[in-house]
Amino acid sequence: MAENDVARQAQLFREDFARLRAEVGKVIVGHADIVDGVLIALFAGGHVLLEGVPGLGKTLLVRTLAEALELQFSRIQFTPDLMPADVIGTNLVVETAPGRREFKFQPGPVFAQIVLADEINRATPKTQSALLEAMQEHRVTAGGETRTLTEPFFVLATQNPLEMEGTYPLPEAQLDRFFFKLMVEYSTREELSEVLRRTTEGVSVRAEKVLDGGRVVQWQRLVREVVLAPHVKDYIVRLVLATHPKGQFAPEKTNRYVRYGASPRASQALALAGKIKALLDGRYNVAFEDVAAVAKPALRHRLILNFEGEAEGVSPDSVVDEIVEKTPRQAQDIEKVISAAAAKK
């Protein structure tokens, strides 16, 4: 791609990203970092886990995004009695015109392009796993036949950290399928005042459709063409290796509080999210700062704390903060870290 074409495509991407962000912002008050995180995951081709107490607008955010995109949307309310067939679909016996009977596949709600998995931790592990193949492979196997899902395919799941009785925490394999885990915090004083105004004074605001599926897929391809220099790629690799206890690059908090570190999917998330951050900043190459800026949402759900970490109430975010702080960027500093780790052994 010629340099002028690259610059033009990057500019168009920024314009579409801004339009989509603004359209969602018409309905969602505040939470700008959460909106950006969701949009980054969308254009990277990943999925998002939203965690926060009830009433913070998690479900509204997903519905608003669906309204702003010309994509098929479906919502699955996860409950303890939900079955896998309720998610992926099942074969039904139907009567044909001559009076004969045959099996016909009835697609489930996962056969959409934006899927809201509401309160995903309230369903049994068997039902949660029904999403695994769809999220990773973008296809579903049911009734002995594999069916491909329409692109783009984007899953946004919500979970409530309160009322944990009767819930089923997502297993590590399921968590790893999520590109980002975003923590939805309480609104500020000004934001809450605006929410009250909109919801109690008859103010009606709806998002208009600004992008279609073809445009989203086009930008997903562009993101993968952004340059990732070898030294930045190595920085990503070392960040992920620093999450592994007793590893060559692990800082003190990792060794003390982490039982299992991040998988290779974490490096993919850091790289793709870093590429989008670079595009949004008007660059076609990834910088160290782009990667560091997305480290928390990409890594926090991929760190499994040990007993000491759980007992002391250590947050995965604090571990990620130390990893980013202690992971060197310059070549001469890398050698110092390796030498220090070897000396400790």
Coordinates of C-alpha atoms in Angstrom, one line a residue:
M1 CA 0.0 0.0 0.0
A2 CA 1.4 3.4 -1.0
E3 CA 2.3 5.9 1.7
N4 CA -0.5 8.3 0.7
D5 CA -3.0 5.4 0.7
V6 CA -1.9 4.4 4.1
A7 CA -2.3 7.9 5.5
R8 CA -5.8 8.2 3.9
Q9 CA -7.0 4.8 5.2
A10 CA -5.7 5.7 8.7
Q11 CA -7.5 9.0 8.6
L12 CA -10.8 7.3 7.5
F13 CA -10.4 4.8 10.3
R14 CA -10.0 7.6 12.9
E15 CA -13.1 9.4 11.5
D16 CA -15.2 6.2 11.7
F17 CA -14.0 5.5 15.2
A18 CA -14.8 9.0 16.3
R19 CA -18.3 8.9 14.7
L20 CA -19.1 5.6 16.4
R21 CA -17.7 6.9 19.7
A22 CA -19.8 10.0 19.4
E23 CA -23.0 8.1 18.5
V24 CA -22.6 5.8 21.5
G25 CA -21.9 8.9 23.6
K26 CA -25.3 10.3 22.7
V27 CA -26.9 7.7 25.0
I28 CA -24.1 6.6 27.4
V29 CA -23.2 9.3 29.9
G30 CA -19.5 9.2 30.8
H31 CA -17.5 5.9 30.9
A32 CA -15.4 7.2 28.0
D33 CA -12.6 4.7 28.7
I34 CA -15.1 1.8 28.7
V35 CA -16.6 2.9 25.4
D36 CA -13.1 3.2 23.9
G37 CA -12.2 -0.2 25.2
V38 CA -15.3 -1.8 23.6
L39 CA -14.6 -0.1 20.3
I40 CA -10.9 -1.2 20.3
A41 CA -11.9 -4.8 20.9
L42 CA -14.5 -4.5 18.1
F43 CA -12.0 -3.3 15.5
A44 CA -9.4 -5.8 16.7
G45 CA -11.9 -8.7 16.2
G46 CA -12.0 -9.7 19.9
H47 CA -14.6 -10.0 22.6
V48 CA -15.2 -8.1 25.8
L49 CA -16.2 -9.0 29.4
L50 CA -17.8 -6.1 31.3
E51 CA -17.8 -6.3 35.0
G52 CA -19.6 -4.0 37.4
V53 CA -22.4 -3.7 39.9
P54 CA -26.0 -3.5 38.6
G55 CA -27.4 -0.2 37.2
L56 CA -24.2 1.2 35.7
G57 CA -25.3 0.9 32.1
K58 CA -23.4 -2.2 30.9
T59 CA -26.4 -3.6 29.1
L60 CA -27.4 -0.2 27.7
L61 CA -23.9 0.3 26.3
V62 CA -24.1 -3.0 24.4
R63 CA -27.6 -2.2 23.1
T64 CA -26.5 1.3 22.0
L65 CA -23.5 -0.1 20.2
A66 CA -25.9 -2.4 18.3
E67 CA -28.1 0.5 17.4
A68 CA -25.1 2.4 16.0
L69 CA -23.9 -0.5 13.9
E70 CA -25.9 -2.0 11.0
L71 CA -25.4 -5.5 12.4
Q72 CA -27.7 -8.3 13.6
F73 CA -28.1 -8.1 17.4
S74 CA -29.3 -10.7 19.9
R75 CA -29.4 -10.9 23.7
I76 CA -29.0 -14.0 25.8
Q77 CA -30.1 -13.7 29.4
F78 CA -28.0 -16.3 31.2
T79 CA -29.8 -18.2 34.0
P80 CA -29.1 -21.4 35.9
D81 CA -31.6 -23.3 33.8
L82 CA -30.3 -22.1 30.4
M83 CA -29.2 -25.0 28.2
P84 CA -26.6 -25.1 25.5
A85 CA -29.3 -25.7 22.9
D86 CA -30.9 -22.4 24.0
V87 CA -27.6 -20.7 22.9
I88 CA -26.5 -22.4 19.7
G89 CA -29.8 -23.8 18.5
T90 CA -31.2 -27.3 17.9
N91 CA -32.8 -29.6 15.3
L92 CA -36.6 -29.6 15.2
V93 CA -39.0 -31.9 13.4
V94 CA -41.0 -30.0 10.8
E95 CA -43.6 -31.0 8.3
T96 CA -42.9 -30.4 4.6
A97 CA -45.5 -29.7 1.9
P98 CA -46.2 -33.3 0.9
G99 CA -46.9 -34.2 4.5
R100 CA -43.5 -35.7 5.3
R101 CA -41.5 -34.9 8.3
E102 CA -37.8 -33.9 8.4
F103 CA -35.3 -32.4 10.8
K104 CA -34.6 -28.7 10.4
F105 CA -32.0 -26.7 12.3
Q106 CA -33.4 -23.8 14.3
P107 CA -30.5 -21.3 14.9
G108 CA -30.0 -20.0 18.4
P109 CA -29.3 -16.4 19.4
V110 CA -25.6 -16.9 19.0
F111 CA -26.2 -16.7 15.2
A112 CA -26.0 -12.9 15.3
Q113 CA -23.2 -10.4 14.8
I114 CA -23.4 -8.7 18.1
V115 CA -24.3 -11.0 21.0
L116 CA -25.0 -9.8 24.5
A117 CA -24.3 -12.5 27.0
D118 CA -26.0 -10.9 30.0
E119 CA -24.9 -12.0 33.5
I120 CA -22.9 -14.9 31.9
N121 CA -21.7 -16.2 35.3
R122 CA -25.3 -17.2 36.3
A123 CA -25.4 -20.1 33.8
T124 CA -23.8 -23.5 34.4
P125 CA -20.3 -24.3 33.0
K126 CA -21.9 -26.6 30.4
T127 CA -23.9 -23.7 29.0
Q128 CA -21.0 -21.2 29.3
S129 CA -18.9 -23.6 27.2
A130 CA -21.4 -23.4 24.4
L131 CA -19.9 -20.0 23.6
L132 CA -16.3 -21.3 23.5
E133 CA -16.2 -22.6 19.9
A134 CA -18.2 -19.6 18.7
M135 CA -15.9 -17.0 20.3
Q136 CA -12.7 -18.7 19.2
E137 CA -13.5 -20.2 15.8
H138 CA -16.5 -18.1 14.8
R139 CA -18.4 -21.2 14.0
V140 CA -20.8 -23.5 15.8
T141 CA -21.2 -27.3 15.7
A142 CA -24.7 -28.6 16.3
G143 CA -26.5 -31.7 15.1
G144 CA -23.3 -33.1 13.6
E145 CA -22.9 -30.1 11.3
T146 CA -20.5 -27.1 11.5
R147 CA -22.0 -23.8 10.7
T148 CA -20.0 -20.6 10.1
L149 CA -21.1 -17.4 11.8
T150 CA -21.5 -14.1 9.9
E151 CA -18.6 -11.7 10.2
P152 CA -18.0 -9.5 12.1
F153 CA -18.9 -11.6 15.2
F154 CA -18.6 -9.8 18.5
V155 CA -19.5 -11.1 22.0
L156 CA -20.0 -8.7 24.9
A157 CA -20.6 -10.5 28.2
T158 CA -21.5 -8.8 31.5
Q159 CA -21.1 -10.1 35.0
N160 CA -22.1 -8.8 38.4
P161 CA -19.4 -9.1 41.1
L162 CA -22.1 -8.9 43.8
E163 CA -24.6 -11.7 44.8
M164 CA -22.1 -14.4 44.0
E165 CA -24.3 -17.1 45.6
G166 CA -25.6 -19.5 43.0
T167 CA -23.2 -18.2 40.3
Y168 CA -20.6 -20.1 38.4
P169 CA -17.3 -18.2 38.0
L170 CA -16.0 -18.3 34.4
P171 CA -13.2 -20.9 34.0
E172 CA -9.8 -19.8 32.9
A173 CA -10.3 -21.2 29.4
Q174 CA -13.4 -19.1 28.9
L175 CA -11.9 -16.0 30.4
D176 CA -8.9 -16.3 28.0
R177 CA -11.3 -16.0 25.0
F178 CA -12.1 -12.4 26.0
F179 CA -9.9 -9.8 24.4
F180 CA -10.5 -7.3 27.1
K181 CA -11.9 -7.3 30.6
L182 CA -13.3 -3.8 31.4
M183 CA -14.2 -2.7 34.9
V184 CA -17.3 -0.4 34.9
E185 CA -17.0 2.0 37.8
Y186 CA -19.6 4.3 39.4
S187 CA -20.5 7.5 37.6
T188 CA -19.2 10.9 38.8
R189 CA -21.4 13.6 40.4
E190 CA -21.9 15.4 37.1
E191 CA -22.5 12.2 35.1
L192 CA -25.1 10.9 37.6
S193 CA -26.9 14.3 37.4
E194 CA -27.0 14.0 33.6
V195 CA -28.4 10.4 33.9
L196 CA -31.1 11.7 36.1
R197 CA -32.0 14.5 33.7
R198 CA -32.2 12.1 30.8
T199 CA -34.2 9.4 32.5
T200 CA -36.6 11.4 34.6
E201 CA -37.4 14.5 32.4
G202 CA -38.7 12.8 29.3
V203 CA -35.5 13.2 27.3
S204 CA -35.3 10.6 24.6
V205 CA -32.0 10.0 22.8
R206 CA -31.3 7.2 20.3
A207 CA -28.1 6.3 18.4
E208 CA -28.2 6.4 14.7
K209 CA -26.6 3.7 12.5
V210 CA -23.2 5.0 11.3
L211 CA -21.3 1.8 10.2
D212 CA -22.1 -1.5 8.6
G213 CA -20.5 -4.9 8.9
G214 CA -18.4 -4.5 5.7
R215 CA -16.9 -1.4 7.0
V216 CA -16.0 -3.0 10.4
V217 CA -14.4 -5.9 8.6
Q218 CA -12.4 -3.5 6.4
W219 CA -11.0 -1.8 9.5
Q220 CA -10.2 -5.1 11.2
R221 CA -8.0 -5.9 8.2
L222 CA -6.4 -2.5 8.2
V223 CA -5.5 -2.9 11.9
R224 CA -3.4 -6.0 11.1
E225 CA -1.4 -4.1 8.6
V226 CA -0.1 -1.6 11.1
V227 CA 3.7 -2.0 11.6
L228 CA 4.9 -3.7 14.7
A229 CA 8.6 -3.2 15.0
P230 CA 10.8 -6.1 16.4
H231 CA 11.8 -4.2 19.5
V232 CA 8.1 -3.4 20.3
K233 CA 7.1 -7.0 19.6
D234 CA 9.9 -8.1 22.0
Y235 CA 8.5 -5.7 24.6
I236 CA 5.1 -7.4 24.3
V237 CA 6.6 -10.8 24.6
R238 CA 8.5 -9.8 27.8
L239 CA 5.4 -8.2 29.3
V240 CA 3.5 -11.5 28.9
L241 CA 6.5 -13.6 30.2
A242 CA 6.6 -11.2 33.2
T243 CA 3.2 -12.6 34.3
H244 CA 4.7 -16.1 34.7
P245 CA 6.0 -16.7 38.3
K246 CA 9.6 -17.7 38.6
G247 CA 10.2 -16.7 35.0
Q248 CA 13.1 -14.8 33.6
F249 CA 11.3 -11.4 33.6
A250 CA 8.9 -11.9 36.5
P251 CA 8.9 -9.0 39.1
E252 CA 8.5 -9.5 42.8
K253 CA 4.7 -9.3 42.8
T254 CA 4.4 -11.9 40.1
N255 CA 6.6 -14.3 42.0
R256 CA 4.8 -13.7 45.2
Y257 CA 1.1 -13.5 44.3
V258 CA 0.6 -15.1 40.9
R259 CA -0.1 -18.8 40.4
Y260 CA -0.5 -18.9 36.6
G261 CA 0.4 -16.2 34.1
A262 CA -1.1 -15.1 30.8
S263 CA -1.4 -17.2 27.7
P264 CA -0.2 -16.4 24.2
R265 CA -3.6 -14.8 23.5
A266 CA -2.5 -12.0 25.8
S267 CA 0.3 -11.1 23.4
Q268 CA -2.1 -11.0 20.5
A269 CA -4.4 -8.7 22.5
L270 CA -1.6 -6.4 23.4
A271 CA -0.3 -6.2 19.8
L272 CA -3.7 -5.6 18.1
A273 CA -4.9 -3.1 20.8
G274 CA -1.6 -1.3 20.5
K275 CA -2.0 -1.1 16.7
I276 CA -5.4 0.6 17.2
K277 CA -4.0 3.0 19.7
A278 CA -1.3 3.9 17.2
L279 CA -3.9 4.5 14.4
L280 CA -6.0 6.7 16.7
D281 CA -2.9 8.7 17.5
G282 CA -2.2 9.3 13.8
R283 CA 0.7 6.8 13.5
Y284 CA 1.1 3.7 11.4
N285 CA 3.6 2.0 13.8
V286 CA 3.2 0.9 17.4
A287 CA 5.0 2.6 20.2
F288 CA 5.9 1.2 23.7
E289 CA 3.3 3.6 25.2
D290 CA 0.5 2.2 23.0
V291 CA 1.1 -1.3 24.5
A292 CA 1.5 -0.1 28.1
A293 CA -1.8 1.8 27.8
V294 CA -3.8 -1.4 27.1
A295 CA -1.9 -3.7 29.5
K296 CA -4.6 -3.7 32.2
P297 CA -7.7 -4.7 30.2
A298 CA -5.6 -7.2 28.2
L299 CA -3.9 -8.9 31.2
R300 CA -6.1 -8.5 34.3
H301 CA -8.4 -11.5 33.6
R302 CA -5.5 -13.7 32.5
L303 CA -3.7 -13.6 35.8
I304 CA -4.6 -16.3 38.3
L305 CA -3.6 -15.3 41.8
N306 CA -2.3 -17.9 44.3
F307 CA -3.7 -18.4 47.8
E308 CA -1.5 -15.6 49.3
G309 CA -2.6 -13.1 46.7
E310 CA -6.3 -14.0 47.3
A311 CA -5.8 -13.9 51.1
E312 CA -4.1 -10.5 51.0
G313 CA -6.7 -9.0 48.6
V314 CA -4.1 -8.3 45.9
S315 CA -5.7 -7.0 42.7
P316 CA -4.5 -8.2 39.4
D317 CA -4.3 -4.6 38.3
S318 CA -1.7 -3.9 40.9
V319 CA 0.4 -6.8 39.6
V320 CA 0.0 -5.5 36.0
D321 CA 1.1 -2.0 37.2
E322 CA 4.3 -3.5 38.6
I323 CA 4.9 -5.6 35.5
V324 CA 4.6 -2.5 33.2
E325 CA 6.8 -0.4 35.6
K326 CA 9.5 -3.1 35.9
T327 CA 9.6 -4.4 32.3
P328 CA 12.5 -2.5 30.6
R329 CA 12.2 -1.0 27.1
Q330 CA 15.8 -0.4 26.2
A331 CA 18.2 -3.2 25.2
Q332 CA 20.8 -2.3 27.8
D333 CA 18.2 -2.4 30.6
I334 CA 17.0 -5.8 29.4
E335 CA 20.4 -7.3 30.0
K336 CA 20.5 -5.9 33.5
V337 CA 17.1 -7.6 34.4
I338 CA 18.3 -10.9 33.0
S339 CA 21.6 -10.7 34.9
A340 CA 19.8 -9.8 38.1
A341 CA 17.4 -12.8 37.7
A342 CA 20.2 -15.2 37.0
A343 CA 22.1 -13.9 40.1
K344 CA 19.1 -14.6 42.3
K345 CA 19.0 -18.2 41.2

